[in-house]
Backbone as JSON Lines, residues from 0, in Angstrom:
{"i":0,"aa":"X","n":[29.54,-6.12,-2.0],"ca":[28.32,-6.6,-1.38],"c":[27.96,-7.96,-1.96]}
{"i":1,"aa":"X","n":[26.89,-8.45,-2.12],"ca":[26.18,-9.66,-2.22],"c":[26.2,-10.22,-3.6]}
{"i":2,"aa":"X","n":[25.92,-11.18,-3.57],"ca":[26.42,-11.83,-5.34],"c":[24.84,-11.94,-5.47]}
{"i":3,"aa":"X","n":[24.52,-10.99,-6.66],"ca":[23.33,-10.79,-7.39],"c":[23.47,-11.42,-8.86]}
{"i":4,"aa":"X","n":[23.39,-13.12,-8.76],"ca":[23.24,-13.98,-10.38],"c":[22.0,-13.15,-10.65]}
{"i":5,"aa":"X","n":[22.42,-13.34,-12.22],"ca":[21.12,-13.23,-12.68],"c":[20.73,-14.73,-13.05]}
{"i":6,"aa":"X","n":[19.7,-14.98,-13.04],"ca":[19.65,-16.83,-13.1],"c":[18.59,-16.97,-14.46]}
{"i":7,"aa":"X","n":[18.51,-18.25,-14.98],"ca":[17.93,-18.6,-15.81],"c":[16.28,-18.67,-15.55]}
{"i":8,"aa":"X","n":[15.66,-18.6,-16.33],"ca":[14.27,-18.41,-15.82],"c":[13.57,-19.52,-14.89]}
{"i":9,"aa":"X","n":[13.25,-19.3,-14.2],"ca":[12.28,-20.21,-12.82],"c":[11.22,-19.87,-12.25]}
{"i":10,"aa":"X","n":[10.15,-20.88,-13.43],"ca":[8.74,-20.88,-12.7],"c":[8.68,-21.12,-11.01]}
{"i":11,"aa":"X","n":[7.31,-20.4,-10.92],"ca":[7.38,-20.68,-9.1],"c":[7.02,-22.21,-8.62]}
{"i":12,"aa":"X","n":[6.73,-22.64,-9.92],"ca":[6.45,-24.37,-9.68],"c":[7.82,-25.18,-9.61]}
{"i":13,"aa":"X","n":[8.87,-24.32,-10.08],"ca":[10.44,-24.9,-9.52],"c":[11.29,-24.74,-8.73]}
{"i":14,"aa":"X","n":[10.03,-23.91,-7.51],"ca":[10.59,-23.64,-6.43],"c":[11.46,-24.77,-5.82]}
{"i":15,"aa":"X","n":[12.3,-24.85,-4.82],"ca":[12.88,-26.38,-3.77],"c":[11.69,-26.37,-2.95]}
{"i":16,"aa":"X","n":[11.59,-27.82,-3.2],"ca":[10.46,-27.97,-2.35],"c":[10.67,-28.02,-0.59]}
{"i":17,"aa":"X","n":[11.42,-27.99,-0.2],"ca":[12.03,-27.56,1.08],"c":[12.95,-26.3,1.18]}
{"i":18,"aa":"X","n":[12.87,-25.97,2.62],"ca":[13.61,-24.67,2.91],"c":[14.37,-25.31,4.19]}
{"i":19,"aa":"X","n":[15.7,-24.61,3.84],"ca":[16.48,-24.88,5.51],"c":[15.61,-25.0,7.18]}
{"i":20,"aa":"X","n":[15.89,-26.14,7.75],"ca":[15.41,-26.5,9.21],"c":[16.52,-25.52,9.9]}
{"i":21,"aa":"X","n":[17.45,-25.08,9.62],"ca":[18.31,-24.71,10.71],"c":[19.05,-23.7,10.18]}
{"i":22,"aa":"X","n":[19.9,-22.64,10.91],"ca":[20.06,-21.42,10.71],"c":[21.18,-22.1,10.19]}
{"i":23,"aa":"X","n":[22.26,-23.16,10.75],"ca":[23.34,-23.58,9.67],"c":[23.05,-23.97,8.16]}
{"i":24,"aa":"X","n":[21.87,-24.84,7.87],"ca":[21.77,-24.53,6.55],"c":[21.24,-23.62,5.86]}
{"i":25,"aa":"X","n":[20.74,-22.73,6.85],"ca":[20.41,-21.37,5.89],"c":[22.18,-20.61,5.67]}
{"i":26,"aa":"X","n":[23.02,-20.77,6.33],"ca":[24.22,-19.87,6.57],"c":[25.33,-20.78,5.02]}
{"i":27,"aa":"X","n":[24.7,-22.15,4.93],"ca":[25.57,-22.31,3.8],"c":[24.25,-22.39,2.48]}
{"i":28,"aa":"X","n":[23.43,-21.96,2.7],"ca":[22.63,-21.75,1.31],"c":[22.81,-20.55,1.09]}
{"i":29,"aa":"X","n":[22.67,-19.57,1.79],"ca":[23.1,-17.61,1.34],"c":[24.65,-17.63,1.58]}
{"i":30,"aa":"X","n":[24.7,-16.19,0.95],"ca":[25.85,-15.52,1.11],"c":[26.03,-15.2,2.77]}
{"i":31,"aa":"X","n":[27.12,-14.43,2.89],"ca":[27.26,-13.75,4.33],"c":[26.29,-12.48,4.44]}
{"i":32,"aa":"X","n":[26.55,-11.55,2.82],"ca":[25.21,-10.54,3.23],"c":[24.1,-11.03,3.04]}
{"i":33,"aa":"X","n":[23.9,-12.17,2.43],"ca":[22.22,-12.52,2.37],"c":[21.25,-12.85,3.46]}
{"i":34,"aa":"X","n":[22.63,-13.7,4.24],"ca":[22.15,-14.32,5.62],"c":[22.05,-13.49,6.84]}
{"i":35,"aa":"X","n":[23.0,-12.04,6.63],"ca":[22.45,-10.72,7.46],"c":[21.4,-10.5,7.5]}
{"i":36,"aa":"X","n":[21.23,-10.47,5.95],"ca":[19.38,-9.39,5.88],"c":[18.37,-10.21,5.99]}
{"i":37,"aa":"X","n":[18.33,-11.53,5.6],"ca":[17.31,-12.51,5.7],"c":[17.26,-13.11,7.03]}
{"i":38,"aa":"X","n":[18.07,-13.33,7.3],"ca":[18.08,-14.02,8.81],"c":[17.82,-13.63,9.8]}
{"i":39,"aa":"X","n":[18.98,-12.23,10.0],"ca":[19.22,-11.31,10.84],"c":[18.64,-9.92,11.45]}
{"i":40,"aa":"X","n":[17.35,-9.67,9.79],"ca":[17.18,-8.77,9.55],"c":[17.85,-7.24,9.94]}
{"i":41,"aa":"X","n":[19.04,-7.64,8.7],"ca":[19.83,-6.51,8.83],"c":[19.45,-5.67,7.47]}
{"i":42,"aa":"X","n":[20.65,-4.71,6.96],"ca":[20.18,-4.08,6.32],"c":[21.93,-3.29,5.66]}
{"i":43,"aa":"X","n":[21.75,-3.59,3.84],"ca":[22.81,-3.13,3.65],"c":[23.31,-1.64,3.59]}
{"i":44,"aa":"X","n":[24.3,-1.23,3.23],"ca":[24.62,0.24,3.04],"c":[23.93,0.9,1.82]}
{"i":45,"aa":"X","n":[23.11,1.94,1.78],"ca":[22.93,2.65,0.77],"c":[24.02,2.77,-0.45]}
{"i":46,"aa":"X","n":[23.14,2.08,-1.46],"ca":[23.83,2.86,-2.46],"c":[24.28,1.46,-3.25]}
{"i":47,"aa":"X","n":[24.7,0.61,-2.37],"ca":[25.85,-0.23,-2.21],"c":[25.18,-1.47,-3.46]}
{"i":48,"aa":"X","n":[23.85,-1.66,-3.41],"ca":[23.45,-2.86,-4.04],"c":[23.7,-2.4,-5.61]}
{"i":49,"aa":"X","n":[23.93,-4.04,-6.24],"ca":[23.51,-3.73,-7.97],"c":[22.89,-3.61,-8.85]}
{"i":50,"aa":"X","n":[21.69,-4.32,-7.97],"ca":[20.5,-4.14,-8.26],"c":[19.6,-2.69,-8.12]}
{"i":51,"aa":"X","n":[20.2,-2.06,-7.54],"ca":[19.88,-0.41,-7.58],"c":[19.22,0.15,-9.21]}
{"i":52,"aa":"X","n":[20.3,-0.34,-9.67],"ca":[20.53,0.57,-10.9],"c":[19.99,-0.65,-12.33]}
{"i":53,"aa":"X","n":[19.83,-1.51,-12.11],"ca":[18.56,-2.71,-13.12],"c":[17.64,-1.8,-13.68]}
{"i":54,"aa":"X","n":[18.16,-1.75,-15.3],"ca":[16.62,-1.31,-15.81],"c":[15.87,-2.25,-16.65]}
{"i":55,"aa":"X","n":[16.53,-3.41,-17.14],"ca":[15.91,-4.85,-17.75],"c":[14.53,-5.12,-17.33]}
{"i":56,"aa":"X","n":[13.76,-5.77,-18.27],"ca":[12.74,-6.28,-17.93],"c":[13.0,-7.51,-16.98]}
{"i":57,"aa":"X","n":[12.29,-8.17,-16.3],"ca":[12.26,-9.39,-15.36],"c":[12.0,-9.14,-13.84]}
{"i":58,"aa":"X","n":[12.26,-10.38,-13.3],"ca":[11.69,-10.57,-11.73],"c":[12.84,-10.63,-11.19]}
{"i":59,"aa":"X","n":[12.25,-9.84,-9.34],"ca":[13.01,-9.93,-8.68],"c":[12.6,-10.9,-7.82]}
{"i":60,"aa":"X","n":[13.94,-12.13,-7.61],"ca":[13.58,-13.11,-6.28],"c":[14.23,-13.4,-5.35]}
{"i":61,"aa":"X","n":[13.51,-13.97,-4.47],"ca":[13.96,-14.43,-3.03],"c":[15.3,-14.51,-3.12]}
{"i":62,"aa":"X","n":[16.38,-14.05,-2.4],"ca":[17.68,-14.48,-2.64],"c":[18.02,-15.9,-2.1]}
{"i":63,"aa":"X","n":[16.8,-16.16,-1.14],"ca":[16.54,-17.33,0.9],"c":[16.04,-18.07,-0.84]}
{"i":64,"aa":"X","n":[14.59,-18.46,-1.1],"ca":[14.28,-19.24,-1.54],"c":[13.59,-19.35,-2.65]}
{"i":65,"aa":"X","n":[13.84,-17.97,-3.58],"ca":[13.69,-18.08,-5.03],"c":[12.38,-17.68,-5.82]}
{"i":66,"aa":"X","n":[11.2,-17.69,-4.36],"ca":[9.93,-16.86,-4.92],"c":[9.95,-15.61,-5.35]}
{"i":67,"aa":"X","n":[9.45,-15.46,-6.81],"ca":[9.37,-14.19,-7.58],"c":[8.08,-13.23,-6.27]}
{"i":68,"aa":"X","n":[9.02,-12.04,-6.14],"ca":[8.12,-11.2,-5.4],"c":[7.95,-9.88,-5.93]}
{"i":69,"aa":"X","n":[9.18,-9.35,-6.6],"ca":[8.62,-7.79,-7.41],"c":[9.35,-8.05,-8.77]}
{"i":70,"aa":"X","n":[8.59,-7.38,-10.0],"ca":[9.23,-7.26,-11.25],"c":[9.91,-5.54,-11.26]}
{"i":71,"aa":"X","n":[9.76,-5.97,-12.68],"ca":[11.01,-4.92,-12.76],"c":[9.57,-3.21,-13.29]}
{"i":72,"aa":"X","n":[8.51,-4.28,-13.75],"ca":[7.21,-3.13,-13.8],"c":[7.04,-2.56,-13.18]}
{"i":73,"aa":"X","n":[7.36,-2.91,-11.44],"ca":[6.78,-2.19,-10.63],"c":[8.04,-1.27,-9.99]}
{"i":74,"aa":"X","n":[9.03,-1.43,-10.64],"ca":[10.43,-0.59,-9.83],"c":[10.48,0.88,-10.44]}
{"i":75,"aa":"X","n":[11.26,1.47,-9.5],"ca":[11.56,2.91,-9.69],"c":[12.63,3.1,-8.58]}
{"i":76,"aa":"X","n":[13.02,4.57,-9.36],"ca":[13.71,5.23,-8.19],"c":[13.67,5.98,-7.41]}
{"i":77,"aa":"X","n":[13.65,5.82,-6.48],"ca":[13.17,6.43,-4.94],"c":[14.1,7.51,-4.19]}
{"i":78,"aa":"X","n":[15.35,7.32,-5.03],"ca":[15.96,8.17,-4.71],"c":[16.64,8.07,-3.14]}
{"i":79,"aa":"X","n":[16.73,6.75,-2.47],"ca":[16.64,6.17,-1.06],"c":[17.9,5.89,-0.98]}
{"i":80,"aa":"X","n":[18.46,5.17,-2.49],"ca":[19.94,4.18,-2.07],"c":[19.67,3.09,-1.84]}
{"i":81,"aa":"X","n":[18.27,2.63,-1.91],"ca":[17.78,1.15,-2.01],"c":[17.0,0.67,-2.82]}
{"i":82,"aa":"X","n":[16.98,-0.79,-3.99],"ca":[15.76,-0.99,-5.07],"c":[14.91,-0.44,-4.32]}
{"i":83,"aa":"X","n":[13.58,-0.06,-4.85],"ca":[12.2,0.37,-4.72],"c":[11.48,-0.13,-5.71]}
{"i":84,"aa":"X","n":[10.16,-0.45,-4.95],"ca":[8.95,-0.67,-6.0],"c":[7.98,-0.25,-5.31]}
{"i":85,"aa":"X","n":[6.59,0.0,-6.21],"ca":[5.15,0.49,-5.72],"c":[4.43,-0.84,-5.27]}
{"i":86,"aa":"X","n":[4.92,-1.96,-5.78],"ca":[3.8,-2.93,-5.34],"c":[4.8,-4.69,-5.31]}
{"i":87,"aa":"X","n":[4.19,-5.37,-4.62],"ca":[4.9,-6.81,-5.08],"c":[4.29,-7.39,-6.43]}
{"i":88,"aa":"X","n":[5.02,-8.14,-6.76],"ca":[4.2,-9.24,-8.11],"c":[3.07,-9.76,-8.23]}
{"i":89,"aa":"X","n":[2.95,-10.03,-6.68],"ca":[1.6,-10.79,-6.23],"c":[1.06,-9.93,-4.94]}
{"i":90,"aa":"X","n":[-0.04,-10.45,-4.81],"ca":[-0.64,-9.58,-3.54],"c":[0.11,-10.47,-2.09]}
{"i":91,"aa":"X","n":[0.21,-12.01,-2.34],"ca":[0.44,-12.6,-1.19],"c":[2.16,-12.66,-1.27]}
{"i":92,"aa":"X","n":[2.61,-12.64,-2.37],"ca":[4.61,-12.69,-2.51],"c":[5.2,-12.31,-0.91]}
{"i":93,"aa":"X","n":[4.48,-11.41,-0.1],"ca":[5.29,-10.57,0.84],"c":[4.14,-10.35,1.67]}
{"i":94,"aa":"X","n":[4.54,-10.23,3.15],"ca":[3.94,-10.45,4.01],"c":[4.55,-8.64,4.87]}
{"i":95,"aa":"X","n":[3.27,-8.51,5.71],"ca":[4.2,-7.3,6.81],"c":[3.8,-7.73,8.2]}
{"i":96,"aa":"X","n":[4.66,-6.8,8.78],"ca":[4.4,-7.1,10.01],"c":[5.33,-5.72,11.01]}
{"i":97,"aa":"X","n":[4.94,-5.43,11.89],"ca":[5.16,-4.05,12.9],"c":[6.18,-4.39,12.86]}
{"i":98,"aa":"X","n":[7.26,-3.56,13.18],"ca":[9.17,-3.6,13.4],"c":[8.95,-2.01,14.43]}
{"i":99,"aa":"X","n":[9.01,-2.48,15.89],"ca":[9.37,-1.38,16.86],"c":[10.82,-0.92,16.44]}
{"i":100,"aa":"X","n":[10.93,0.36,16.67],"ca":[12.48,1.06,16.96],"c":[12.38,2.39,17.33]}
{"i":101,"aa":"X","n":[13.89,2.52,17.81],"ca":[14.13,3.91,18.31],"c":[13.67,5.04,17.68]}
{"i":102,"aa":"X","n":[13.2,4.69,16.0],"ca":[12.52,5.82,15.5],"c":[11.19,5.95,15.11]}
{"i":103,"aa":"X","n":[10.9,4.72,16.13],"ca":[9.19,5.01,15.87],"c":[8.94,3.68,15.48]}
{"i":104,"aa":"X","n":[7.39,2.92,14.84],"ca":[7.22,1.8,14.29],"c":[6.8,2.09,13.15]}
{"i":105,"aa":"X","n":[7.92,0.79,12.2],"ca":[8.06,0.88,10.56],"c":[7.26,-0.43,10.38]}
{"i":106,"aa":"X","n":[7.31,-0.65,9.15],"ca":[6.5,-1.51,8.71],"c":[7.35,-3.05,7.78]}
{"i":107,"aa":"X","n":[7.83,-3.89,8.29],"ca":[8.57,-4.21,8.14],"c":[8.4,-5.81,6.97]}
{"i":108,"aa":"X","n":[8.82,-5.8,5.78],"ca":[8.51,-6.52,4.59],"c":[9.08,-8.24,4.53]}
{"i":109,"aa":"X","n":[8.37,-8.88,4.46],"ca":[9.09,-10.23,4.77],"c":[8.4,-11.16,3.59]}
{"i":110,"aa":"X","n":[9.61,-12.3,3.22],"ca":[9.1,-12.53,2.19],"c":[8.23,-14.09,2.45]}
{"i":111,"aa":"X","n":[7.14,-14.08,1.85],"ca":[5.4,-14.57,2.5],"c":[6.32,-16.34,2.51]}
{"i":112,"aa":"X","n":[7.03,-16.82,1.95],"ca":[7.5,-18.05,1.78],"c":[8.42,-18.61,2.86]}
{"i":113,"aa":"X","n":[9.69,-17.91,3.23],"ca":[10.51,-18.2,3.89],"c":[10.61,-17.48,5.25]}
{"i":114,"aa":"X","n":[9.8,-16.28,5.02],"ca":[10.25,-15.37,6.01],"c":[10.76,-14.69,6.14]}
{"i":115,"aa":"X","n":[12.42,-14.55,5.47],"ca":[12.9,-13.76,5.05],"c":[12.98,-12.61,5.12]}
{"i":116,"aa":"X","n":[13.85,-11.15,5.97],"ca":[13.47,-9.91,6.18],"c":[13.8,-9.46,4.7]}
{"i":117,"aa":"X","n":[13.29,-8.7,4.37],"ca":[13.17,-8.16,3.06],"c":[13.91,-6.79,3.01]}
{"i":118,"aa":"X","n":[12.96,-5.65,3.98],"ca":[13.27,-4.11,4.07],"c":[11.81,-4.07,4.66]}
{"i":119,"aa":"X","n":[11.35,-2.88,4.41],"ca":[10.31,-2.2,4.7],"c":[9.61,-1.17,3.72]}
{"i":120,"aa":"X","n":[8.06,-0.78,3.93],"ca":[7.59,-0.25,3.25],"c":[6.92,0.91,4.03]}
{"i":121,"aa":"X","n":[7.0,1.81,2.92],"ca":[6.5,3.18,3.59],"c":[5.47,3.9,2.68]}
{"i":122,"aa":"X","n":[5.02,4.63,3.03],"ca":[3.07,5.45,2.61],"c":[4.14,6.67,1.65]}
{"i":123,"aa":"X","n":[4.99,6.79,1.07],"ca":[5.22,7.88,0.25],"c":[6.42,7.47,-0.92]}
{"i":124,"aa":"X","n":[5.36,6.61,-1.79],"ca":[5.72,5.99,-3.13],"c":[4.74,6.71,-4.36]}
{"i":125,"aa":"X","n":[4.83,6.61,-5.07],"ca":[4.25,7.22,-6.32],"c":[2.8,6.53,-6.85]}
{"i":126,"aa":"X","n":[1.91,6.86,-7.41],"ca":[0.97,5.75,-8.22],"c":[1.55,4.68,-8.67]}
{"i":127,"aa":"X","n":[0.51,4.26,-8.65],"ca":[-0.88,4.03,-7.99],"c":[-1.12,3.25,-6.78]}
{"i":128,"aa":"X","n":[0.11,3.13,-6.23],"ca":[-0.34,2.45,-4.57],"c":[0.03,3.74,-3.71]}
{"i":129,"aa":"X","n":[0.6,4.42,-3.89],"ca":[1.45,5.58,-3.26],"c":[2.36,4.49,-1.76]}
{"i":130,"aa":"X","n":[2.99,3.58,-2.39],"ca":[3.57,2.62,-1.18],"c":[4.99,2.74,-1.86]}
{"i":131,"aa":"X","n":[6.26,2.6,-0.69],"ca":[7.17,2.49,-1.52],"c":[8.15,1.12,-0.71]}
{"i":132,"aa":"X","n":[7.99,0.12,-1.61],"ca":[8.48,-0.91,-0.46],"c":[10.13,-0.6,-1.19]}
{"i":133,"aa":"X","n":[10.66,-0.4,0.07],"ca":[12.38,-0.24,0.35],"c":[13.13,-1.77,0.51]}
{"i":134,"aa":"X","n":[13.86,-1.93,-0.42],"ca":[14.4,-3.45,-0.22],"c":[15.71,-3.59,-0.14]}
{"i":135,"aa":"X","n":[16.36,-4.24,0.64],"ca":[18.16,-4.74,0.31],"c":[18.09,-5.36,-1.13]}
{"i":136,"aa":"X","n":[18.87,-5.15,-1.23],"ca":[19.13,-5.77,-2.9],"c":[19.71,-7.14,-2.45]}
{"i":137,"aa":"X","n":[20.58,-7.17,-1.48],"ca":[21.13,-8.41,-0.72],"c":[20.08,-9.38,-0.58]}
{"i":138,"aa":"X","n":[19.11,-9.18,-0.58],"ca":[17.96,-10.16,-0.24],"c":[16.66,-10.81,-1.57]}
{"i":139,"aa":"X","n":[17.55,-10.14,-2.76],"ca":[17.25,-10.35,-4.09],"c":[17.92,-10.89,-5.06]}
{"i":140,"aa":"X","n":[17.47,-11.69,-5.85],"ca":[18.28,-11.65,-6.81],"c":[17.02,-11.71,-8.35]}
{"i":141,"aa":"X","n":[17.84,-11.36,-9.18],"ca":[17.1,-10.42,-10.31],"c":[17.15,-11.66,-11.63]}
{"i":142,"aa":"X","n":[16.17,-11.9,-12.33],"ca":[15.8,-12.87,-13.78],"c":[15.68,-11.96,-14.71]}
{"i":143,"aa":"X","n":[16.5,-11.95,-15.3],"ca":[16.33,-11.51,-16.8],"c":[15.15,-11.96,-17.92]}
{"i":144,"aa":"X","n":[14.3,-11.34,-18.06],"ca":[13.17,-12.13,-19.28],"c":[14.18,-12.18,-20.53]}
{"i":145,"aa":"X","n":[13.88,-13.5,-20.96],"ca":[14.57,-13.83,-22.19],"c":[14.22,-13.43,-23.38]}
């Protein structure tokens, strides 16, 4: 699956101050799975990410454009086959928005900067939000606190 660096630490003030105009430079700034799930909003195979199994302290970020959106405080296991957390980093990090489908309407997690499909979040997570936002790991990549 997806190449999950762990990267050197990056304030959100060292964000790029631009983001791709066009789906070609989004296709050579991500990977092939990054640009599935972010772009495409696709979604990888259970199980499959490496970030699954991270128990380190640090942040998880944008894989698209590098904004810290969940730490590692707020992760657990969900037992899904996908990272999980109860909450983002920030209240604004992540944005939602309705996702119709054949199995009803989910709630679908995007990241507040780029846009970025993230995963989705669902009403049966643990305290203290009881939320459990479901994420591709493909659409993350993970900072080690030093």
């Amino acid at each position: 699956m997806g190449d999950h660096r762990v990267r050197s630490n990056m304030s959100d003030q060292q964000l790029p101050d631009t983001l791709p105009d066009t789906e070609a430079e989004w296709r050579e700034r991500l990977s092939p799975d990054a640009y599935q799930i972010l772009r495409e909003a696709g979604t990888e195979p259970r199980y499959s990410s490496d970030l699954l199994d991270v128990k380190s302290d640090g942040e998880f970020r944008c894989a698209g454009c590098g904004q810290r959106l969940f730490t590692s405080d707020e992760k657990f296991d969900s037992g899904t086959g996908w990272p999980s957390f109860w909450a983002p980093a920030d209240a604004d990090a992540v944005a939602t928005e309705a996702d119709p489908g054949l199995l009803g309407t989910r709630t679908e997690v995007l990241c507040s900067r780029c846009e970025g499909h993230l995963g989705h979040v669902f009403d049966d997570g643990p305290d203290p939000t009881g939320k459990r936002y479901c994420i591709n790991g493909d659409a993350l990549t993970f900072e080690a606190e030093e």
